[in-house]
Amino acid sequence: AQSVAQPEDQVNVAEGNPLTVKCTYSVSGNPYLFWYVQYPNRGLQFLLKYITGDNLVKGSYGFEAEFNKSQTSFHLKKPSALVSDSALYFCAVRAQNTGTASKLTFGTGTRLQVTL
Amino acid sequence: DTAVSQTPKYLVTQMGNDKSIKCEQNLGHDTMYWYKQDSKKFLKIMFSYNNKELIINETVPNRFSPKSPDKAHLNLHINSLELGDSAVYFCASSRFRTSGNEQFFGPGTRLTVL
């Protein structure tokens, strides 16, 4: 069975500082990996994904994530945090070549709090 | 233009009632999903349809019945509502056949069972 771990319930960072939100995964075979963001009382918004190729993936709003196969990790990063980045972030995984529908498994979410 | 829309946005009802939530997408996707997000923000898939065919049916009580009249619509009917059904229900859609296809989510329906 596939799974995602987001070890931090909350990450606090000062505006202007770099941020990292951690994600590790477990899946049979190669993964598709995703990051989504959820603002209060809103649906999830897609940020970025890893399919294959370059391990560093760039996404929306200046976010990027690095795929590390040996560590089974897909940490979300941003060089300079903004107060407006404060939200709930979800990592998700799906196995490639499953032969079935796109069943995503989500992590438990990490709340990012950016302060002035 | 709203990509994935859900109605209603809020639903407050009594235990034992039957209610429906509707979802529509105008993205031309062929796969749609229902997710449940509980009070701790944990997100779990419930159902998925591809071209009106049920392809994912997770361990969900029989009181929950999805229905897809066409590729652009996926409704969720809930019978005999219970307190534990209170949650936010999200609809999503994607392209099934595209590798690494991301899902697009609706704004959610907050269901409160009293």
PDB file of C-alpha atoms in Angstrom:
ATOM      1  CA  ALA A   1       0.000   0.000   0.000  1.00  0.00           C
ATOM      2  CA  GLN A   2       1.224   3.486  -0.755  1.00  0.00           C
ATOM      3  CA  SER A   3       1.633   6.108   1.951  1.00  0.00           C
ATOM      4  CA  VAL A   4       2.861   9.627   2.572  1.00  0.00           C
ATOM      5  CA  ALA A   5       4.397  11.042   5.733  1.00  0.00           C
ATOM      6  CA  GLN A   6       4.550  14.730   6.544  1.00  0.00           C
ATOM      7  CA  PRO A   7       6.416  14.687   9.849  1.00  0.00           C
ATOM      8  CA  GLU A   8       5.727  18.289  10.836  1.00  0.00           C
ATOM      9  CA  ASP A   9       2.241  19.414  11.775  1.00  0.00           C
ATOM     10  CA  GLN A  10       3.385  23.030  11.566  1.00  0.00           C
ATOM     11  CA  VAL A  11       6.333  24.933  10.163  1.00  0.00           C
ATOM     12  CA  ASN A  12       7.029  28.476  11.306  1.00  0.00           C
ATOM     13  CA  VAL A  13       9.247  30.792   9.296  1.00  0.00           C
ATOM     14  CA  ALA A  14       9.900  34.519   9.133  1.00  0.00           C
ATOM     15  CA  GLU A  15       9.060  36.383   5.956  1.00  0.00           C
ATOM     16  CA  GLY A  16      12.034  36.558   3.643  1.00  0.00           C
ATOM     17  CA  ASN A  17      13.605  33.394   5.004  1.00  0.00           C
ATOM     18  CA  PRO A  18      13.772  30.138   3.073  1.00  0.00           C
ATOM     19  CA  LEU A  19      11.192  27.491   3.886  1.00  0.00           C
ATOM     20  CA  THR A  20      11.095  23.718   3.652  1.00  0.00           C
ATOM     21  CA  VAL A  21       8.084  21.473   4.139  1.00  0.00           C
ATOM     22  CA  LYS A  22       9.059  17.824   4.408  1.00  0.00           C
ATOM     23  CA  CYS A  23       7.481  14.827   2.713  1.00  0.00           C
ATOM     24  CA  THR A  24       8.503  11.189   2.485  1.00  0.00           C
ATOM     25  CA  TYR A  25       6.616   8.506   0.631  1.00  0.00           C
ATOM     26  CA  SER A  26       6.262   4.775   0.222  1.00  0.00           C
ATOM     27  CA  VAL A  27       5.033   3.228  -3.020  1.00  0.00           C
ATOM     28  CA  SER A  28       5.569   0.140  -5.134  1.00  0.00           C
ATOM     29  CA  GLY A  29       7.628   1.039  -8.159  1.00  0.00           C
ATOM     30  CA  ASN A  30       8.175   4.570  -9.372  1.00  0.00           C
ATOM     31  CA  PRO A  31       6.073   7.388  -7.978  1.00  0.00           C
ATOM     32  CA  TYR A  32       4.173  10.344  -9.251  1.00  0.00           C
ATOM     33  CA  LEU A  33       4.490  13.006  -6.552  1.00  0.00           C
ATOM     34  CA  PHE A  34       2.411  16.123  -6.009  1.00  0.00           C
ATOM     35  CA  TRP A  35       2.163  19.140  -3.759  1.00  0.00           C
ATOM     36  CA  TYR A  36      -1.123  20.909  -3.134  1.00  0.00           C
ATOM     37  CA  VAL A  37      -1.926  23.984  -1.057  1.00  0.00           C
ATOM     38  CA  GLN A  38      -5.163  24.680   0.788  1.00  0.00           C
ATOM     39  CA  TYR A  39      -6.097  28.150   1.962  1.00  0.00           C
ATOM     40  CA  PRO A  40      -8.769  28.532   4.673  1.00  0.00           C
ATOM     41  CA  ASN A  41     -12.240  27.508   3.524  1.00  0.00           C
ATOM     42  CA  ARG A  42     -10.981  26.731   0.036  1.00  0.00           C
ATOM     43  CA  GLY A  43     -10.340  23.653  -2.067  1.00  0.00           C
ATOM     44  CA  LEU A  44      -6.902  22.264  -2.787  1.00  0.00           C
ATOM     45  CA  GLN A  45      -4.794  24.006  -5.411  1.00  0.00           C
ATOM     46  CA  PHE A  46      -2.161  22.156  -7.399  1.00  0.00           C
ATOM     47  CA  LEU A  47       1.371  23.525  -6.903  1.00  0.00           C
ATOM     48  CA  LEU A  48       3.738  21.161  -8.666  1.00  0.00           C
ATOM     49  CA  LYS A  49       4.434  17.557  -9.555  1.00  0.00           C
ATOM     50  CA  TYR A  50       7.237  15.122 -10.245  1.00  0.00           C
ATOM     51  CA  ILE A  51       6.718  12.631 -13.064  1.00  0.00           C
ATOM     52  CA  THR A  52      10.177  11.773 -14.337  1.00  0.00           C
ATOM     53  CA  GLY A  53      13.404  13.446 -15.377  1.00  0.00           C
ATOM     54  CA  ASP A  54      14.927  16.375 -13.532  1.00  0.00           C
ATOM     55  CA  ASN A  55      14.818  15.851  -9.774  1.00  0.00           C
ATOM     56  CA  LEU A  56      14.234  19.561  -9.129  1.00  0.00           C
ATOM     57  CA  VAL A  57      10.704  20.554 -10.042  1.00  0.00           C
ATOM     58  CA  LYS A  58       9.540  24.155 -10.219  1.00  0.00           C
ATOM     59  CA  GLY A  59       5.939  25.109  -9.614  1.00  0.00           C
ATOM     60  CA  SER A  60       3.554  27.940  -8.944  1.00  0.00           C
ATOM     61  CA  TYR A  61       4.217  30.979  -6.729  1.00  0.00           C
ATOM     62  CA  GLY A  62       7.997  30.393  -6.634  1.00  0.00           C
ATOM     63  CA  PHE A  63       7.776  26.971  -4.997  1.00  0.00           C
ATOM     64  CA  GLU A  64       9.995  24.089  -5.960  1.00  0.00           C
ATOM     65  CA  ALA A  65      10.491  20.536  -4.772  1.00  0.00           C
ATOM     66  CA  GLU A  66      13.348  18.090  -4.945  1.00  0.00           C
ATOM     67  CA  PHE A  67      12.773  14.422  -5.645  1.00  0.00           C
ATOM     68  CA  ASN A  68      15.244  12.155  -3.862  1.00  0.00           C
ATOM     69  CA  LYS A  69      14.726   8.529  -4.788  1.00  0.00           C
ATOM     70  CA  SER A  70      17.251   7.089  -2.333  1.00  0.00           C
ATOM     71  CA  GLN A  71      15.640   8.917   0.571  1.00  0.00           C
ATOM     72  CA  THR A  72      12.111   8.530  -0.839  1.00  0.00           C
ATOM     73  CA  SER A  73      11.542  12.208  -0.196  1.00  0.00           C
ATOM     74  CA  PHE A  74       9.913  15.101  -2.022  1.00  0.00           C
ATOM     75  CA  HIS A  75      10.454  18.189   0.126  1.00  0.00           C
ATOM     76  CA  LEU A  76       8.783  21.453  -0.815  1.00  0.00           C
ATOM     77  CA  LYS A  77      10.976  24.556  -0.780  1.00  0.00           C
ATOM     78  CA  LYS A  78      10.869  28.267  -1.412  1.00  0.00           C
ATOM     79  CA  PRO A  79      13.893  30.590  -1.262  1.00  0.00           C
ATOM     80  CA  SER A  80      12.034  33.504   0.319  1.00  0.00           C
ATOM     81  CA  ALA A  81       8.762  33.040   2.203  1.00  0.00           C
ATOM     82  CA  LEU A  82       5.856  35.476   2.053  1.00  0.00           C
ATOM     83  CA  VAL A  83       3.150  36.016   4.658  1.00  0.00           C
ATOM     84  CA  SER A  84       0.664  35.114   1.927  1.00  0.00           C
ATOM     85  CA  ASP A  85       2.232  31.633   1.722  1.00  0.00           C
ATOM     86  CA  SER A  86       0.660  30.804   5.082  1.00  0.00           C
ATOM     87  CA  ALA A  87      -1.653  27.857   4.386  1.00  0.00           C
ATOM     88  CA  LEU A  88      -2.004  24.084   4.702  1.00  0.00           C
ATOM     89  CA  TYR A  89       0.249  22.078   2.406  1.00  0.00           C
ATOM     90  CA  PHE A  90      -0.394  18.505   1.296  1.00  0.00           C
ATOM     91  CA  CYS A  91       1.999  16.069  -0.300  1.00  0.00           C
ATOM     92  CA  ALA A  92       0.479  13.232  -2.341  1.00  0.00           C
ATOM     93  CA  VAL A  93       1.741  10.119  -4.125  1.00  0.00           C
ATOM     94  CA  ARG A  94       0.487   7.770  -6.776  1.00  0.00           C
ATOM     95  CA  ALA A  95       2.259   4.724  -8.156  1.00  0.00           C
ATOM     96  CA  GLN A  96       3.106   4.762 -11.845  1.00  0.00           C
ATOM     97  CA  ASN A  97       1.714   2.062 -14.120  1.00  0.00           C
ATOM     98  CA  THR A  98      -0.947   1.008 -11.687  1.00  0.00           C
ATOM     99  CA  GLY A  99      -3.368   0.091 -14.444  1.00  0.00           C
ATOM    100  CA  THR A 100      -6.122   1.732 -12.464  1.00  0.00           C
ATOM    101  CA  ALA A 101      -7.436   5.212 -11.939  1.00  0.00           C
ATOM    102  CA  SER A 102      -5.343   8.005 -10.509  1.00  0.00           C
ATOM    103  CA  LYS A 103      -5.723   7.078  -6.861  1.00  0.00           C
ATOM    104  CA  LEU A 104      -3.844   9.665  -4.902  1.00  0.00           C
ATOM    105  CA  THR A 105      -2.784   9.094  -1.323  1.00  0.00           C
ATOM    106  CA  PHE A 106      -2.377  12.294   0.658  1.00  0.00           C
ATOM    107  CA  GLY A 107      -0.255  13.102   3.665  1.00  0.00           C
ATOM    108  CA  THR A 108      -1.785  14.558   6.788  1.00  0.00           C
ATOM    109  CA  GLY A 109      -0.845  18.103   5.830  1.00  0.00           C
ATOM    110  CA  THR A 110       1.617  20.665   7.202  1.00  0.00           C
ATOM    111  CA  ARG A 111       0.485  24.074   8.289  1.00  0.00           C
ATOM    112  CA  LEU A 112       2.914  26.767   7.172  1.00  0.00           C
ATOM    113  CA  GLN A 113       2.897  29.942   9.215  1.00  0.00           C
ATOM    114  CA  VAL A 114       4.924  32.855   7.856  1.00  0.00           C
ATOM    115  CA  THR A 115       5.316  35.847  10.158  1.00  0.00           C
ATOM    116  CA  LEU A 116       6.639  39.348   9.678  1.00  0.00           C
TER     117      LEU A 116
ATOM    118  CA  ASP B   1     -14.808  30.658 -15.239  1.00  0.00           C
ATOM    119  CA  THR B   2     -15.206  28.057 -12.513  1.00  0.00           C
ATOM    120  CA  ALA B   3     -13.331  24.860 -13.341  1.00  0.00           C
ATOM    121  CA  VAL B   4     -14.847  22.527 -10.728  1.00  0.00           C
ATOM    122  CA  SER B   5     -17.976  23.702  -8.968  1.00  0.00           C
ATOM    123  CA  GLN B   6     -19.979  22.189  -6.123  1.00  0.00           C
ATOM    124  CA  THR B   7     -23.419  22.922  -4.730  1.00  0.00           C
ATOM    125  CA  PRO B   8     -24.296  23.642  -2.066  1.00  0.00           C
ATOM    126  CA  LYS B   9     -21.308  25.221  -0.362  1.00  0.00           C
ATOM    127  CA  TYR B  10     -22.832  24.691   3.081  1.00  0.00           C
ATOM    128  CA  LEU B  11     -25.310  22.033   4.145  1.00  0.00           C
ATOM    129  CA  VAL B  12     -26.785  21.845   7.634  1.00  0.00           C
ATOM    130  CA  THR B  13     -29.248  19.056   8.317  1.00  0.00           C
ATOM    131  CA  GLN B  14     -30.669  16.769  10.975  1.00  0.00           C
ATOM    132  CA  MET B  15     -29.612  13.221  11.674  1.00  0.00           C
ATOM    133  CA  GLY B  16     -31.552  10.693   9.633  1.00  0.00           C
ATOM    134  CA  ASN B  17     -32.175  12.987   6.685  1.00  0.00           C
ATOM    135  CA  ASP B  18     -31.155  12.291   3.076  1.00  0.00           C
ATOM    136  CA  LYS B  19     -29.123  14.881   1.185  1.00  0.00           C
ATOM    137  CA  SER B  20     -27.293  15.309  -2.104  1.00  0.00           C
ATOM    138  CA  ILE B  21     -24.240  17.246  -3.202  1.00  0.00           C
ATOM    139  CA  LYS B  22     -23.680  18.101  -6.840  1.00  0.00           C
ATOM    140  CA  CYS B  23     -20.434  18.580  -8.734  1.00  0.00           C
ATOM    141  CA  GLU B  24     -19.732  19.837 -12.240  1.00  0.00           C
ATOM    142  CA  GLN B  25     -16.488  20.371 -14.136  1.00  0.00           C
ATOM    143  CA  ASN B  26     -15.949  22.307 -17.360  1.00  0.00           C
ATOM    144  CA  LEU B  27     -12.359  21.200 -17.940  1.00  0.00           C
ATOM    145  CA  GLY B  28     -13.193  18.419 -20.364  1.00  0.00           C
ATOM    146  CA  HIS B  29     -11.793  15.827 -17.949  1.00  0.00           C
ATOM    147  CA  ASP B  30     -12.964  12.228 -18.057  1.00  0.00           C
ATOM    148  CA  THR B  31     -12.379  11.269 -14.433  1.00  0.00           C
ATOM    149  CA  MET B  32     -14.038  12.663 -11.330  1.00  0.00           C
ATOM    150  CA  TYR B  33     -13.606  11.992  -7.624  1.00  0.00           C
ATOM    151  CA  TRP B  34     -15.200  12.511  -4.235  1.00  0.00           C
ATOM    152  CA  TYR B  35     -13.003  13.104  -1.207  1.00  0.00           C
ATOM    153  CA  LYS B  36     -13.872  13.530   2.457  1.00  0.00           C
ATOM    154  CA  GLN B  37     -11.851  15.883   4.653  1.00  0.00           C
ATOM    155  CA  ASP B  38     -12.412  15.399   8.358  1.00  0.00           C
ATOM    156  CA  SER B  39     -12.040  17.885  11.186  1.00  0.00           C
ATOM    157  CA  LYS B  40      -8.306  17.151  11.430  1.00  0.00           C
ATOM    158  CA  LYS B  41      -7.936  18.017   7.728  1.00  0.00           C
ATOM    159  CA  PHE B  42      -7.186  14.416   6.784  1.00  0.00           C
ATOM    160  CA  LEU B  43      -8.169  13.886   3.145  1.00  0.00           C
ATOM    161  CA  LYS B  44      -9.388  10.498   1.947  1.00  0.00           C
ATOM    162  CA  ILE B  45     -10.766   9.394  -1.383  1.00  0.00           C
ATOM    163  CA  MET B  46     -14.258   7.925  -1.427  1.00  0.00           C
ATOM    164  CA  PHE B  47     -15.182   7.296  -5.048  1.00  0.00           C
ATOM    165  CA  SER B  48     -13.960   7.870  -8.571  1.00  0.00           C
ATOM    166  CA  TYR B  49     -15.689   7.662 -11.937  1.00  0.00           C
ATOM    167  CA  ASN B  50     -14.075   7.452 -15.364  1.00  0.00           C
ATOM    168  CA  ASN B  51     -16.387   8.081 -18.309  1.00  0.00           C
ATOM    169  CA  LYS B  52     -19.404   7.428 -16.072  1.00  0.00           C
ATOM    170  CA  GLU B  53     -17.966   4.110 -14.860  1.00  0.00           C
ATOM    171  CA  LEU B  54     -17.185   3.586 -11.164  1.00  0.00           C
ATOM    172  CA  ILE B  55     -13.483   2.740 -10.890  1.00  0.00           C
ATOM    173  CA  ILE B  56     -12.648   3.517  -7.265  1.00  0.00           C
ATOM    174  CA  ASN B  57     -14.943   2.547  -4.426  1.00  0.00           C
ATOM    175  CA  GLU B  58     -13.201   2.836  -1.087  1.00  0.00           C
ATOM    176  CA  THR B  59     -14.514   1.485   2.182  1.00  0.00           C
ATOM    177  CA  VAL B  60     -17.494   3.781   2.495  1.00  0.00           C
ATOM    178  CA  PRO B  61     -20.867   3.006   4.110  1.00  0.00           C
ATOM    179  CA  ASN B  62     -23.607   1.958   1.713  1.00  0.00           C
ATOM    180  CA  ARG B  63     -25.489   5.080   2.747  1.00  0.00           C
ATOM    181  CA  PHE B  64     -23.194   6.968   0.358  1.00  0.00           C
ATOM    182  CA  SER B  65     -24.101   6.537  -3.289  1.00  0.00           C
ATOM    183  CA  PRO B  66     -22.375   8.384  -6.114  1.00  0.00           C
ATOM    184  CA  LYS B  67     -23.943   8.914  -9.488  1.00  0.00           C
ATOM    185  CA  SER B  68     -22.396  10.216 -12.696  1.00  0.00           C
ATOM    186  CA  PRO B  69     -24.992  11.168 -15.328  1.00  0.00           C
ATOM    187  CA  ASP B  70     -22.231  12.229 -17.739  1.00  0.00           C
ATOM    188  CA  LYS B  71     -18.492  12.904 -17.780  1.00  0.00           C
ATOM    189  CA  ALA B  72     -18.916  16.454 -16.537  1.00  0.00           C
ATOM    190  CA  HIS B  73     -21.062  15.681 -13.494  1.00  0.00           C
ATOM    191  CA  LEU B  74     -20.653  13.593 -10.367  1.00  0.00           C
ATOM    192  CA  ASN B  75     -23.215  13.730  -7.594  1.00  0.00           C
ATOM    193  CA  LEU B  76     -23.099  12.279  -4.104  1.00  0.00           C
ATOM    194  CA  HIS B  77     -26.247  11.166  -2.313  1.00  0.00           C
ATOM    195  CA  ILE B  78     -26.170  10.366   1.379  1.00  0.00           C
ATOM    196  CA  ASN B  79     -28.994   8.481   3.092  1.00  0.00           C
ATOM    197  CA  SER B  80     -29.794   8.437   6.787  1.00  0.00           C
ATOM    198  CA  LEU B  81     -27.207  11.017   7.735  1.00  0.00           C
ATOM    199  CA  GLU B  82     -25.206  10.443  10.915  1.00  0.00           C
ATOM    200  CA  LEU B  83     -23.241  12.798  13.142  1.00  0.00           C
ATOM    201  CA  GLY B  84     -19.990  11.267  11.914  1.00  0.00           C
ATOM    202  CA  ASP B  85     -20.786  12.312   8.354  1.00  0.00           C
ATOM    203  CA  SER B  86     -20.052  15.915   9.290  1.00  0.00           C
ATOM    204  CA  ALA B  87     -17.044  16.909   7.195  1.00  0.00           C
ATOM    205  CA  VAL B  88     -16.031  18.857   4.129  1.00  0.00           C
ATOM    206  CA  TYR B  89     -16.634  16.958   0.906  1.00  0.00           C
ATOM    207  CA  PHE B  90     -14.477  17.818  -2.093  1.00  0.00           C
ATOM    208  CA  CYS B  91     -15.097  16.970  -5.698  1.00  0.00           C
ATOM    209  CA  ALA B  92     -12.110  16.767  -8.074  1.00  0.00           C
ATOM    210  CA  SER B  93     -11.445  15.941 -11.705  1.00  0.00           C
ATOM    211  CA  SER B  94      -8.512  14.889 -13.872  1.00  0.00           C
ATOM    212  CA  ARG B  95      -7.541  13.387 -17.193  1.00  0.00           C
ATOM    213  CA  PHE B  96      -7.329   9.630 -16.635  1.00  0.00           C
ATOM    214  CA  ARG B  97      -5.081   8.637 -19.481  1.00  0.00           C
ATOM    215  CA  THR B  98      -2.482  11.334 -19.066  1.00  0.00           C
ATOM    216  CA  SER B  99       0.546  10.210 -17.114  1.00  0.00           C
ATOM    217  CA  GLY B 100       1.100  12.039 -13.868  1.00  0.00           C
ATOM    218  CA  ASN B 101      -2.252  13.772 -14.172  1.00  0.00           C
ATOM    219  CA  GLU B 102      -2.917  16.256 -11.414  1.00  0.00           C
ATOM    220  CA  GLN B 103      -6.388  16.630  -9.979  1.00  0.00           C
ATOM    221  CA  PHE B 104      -8.337  19.873  -9.869  1.00  0.00           C
ATOM    222  CA  PHE B 105     -10.473  20.384  -6.784  1.00  0.00           C
ATOM    223  CA  GLY B 106     -13.761  22.128  -6.215  1.00  0.00           C
ATOM    224  CA  PRO B 107     -14.310  24.592  -3.353  1.00  0.00           C
ATOM    225  CA  GLY B 108     -15.840  21.976  -1.064  1.00  0.00           C
ATOM    226  CA  THR B 109     -19.203  21.405   0.604  1.00  0.00           C
ATOM    227  CA  ARG B 110     -19.229  21.719   4.362  1.00  0.00           C
ATOM    228  CA  LEU B 111     -21.775  19.242   5.719  1.00  0.00           C
ATOM    229  CA  THR B 112     -22.935  19.634   9.304  1.00  0.00           C
ATOM    230  CA  VAL B 113     -25.204  16.976  10.760  1.00  0.00           C
ATOM    231  CA  LEU B 114     -27.034  17.997  13.933  1.00  0.00           C
TER     232      LEU B 114
END
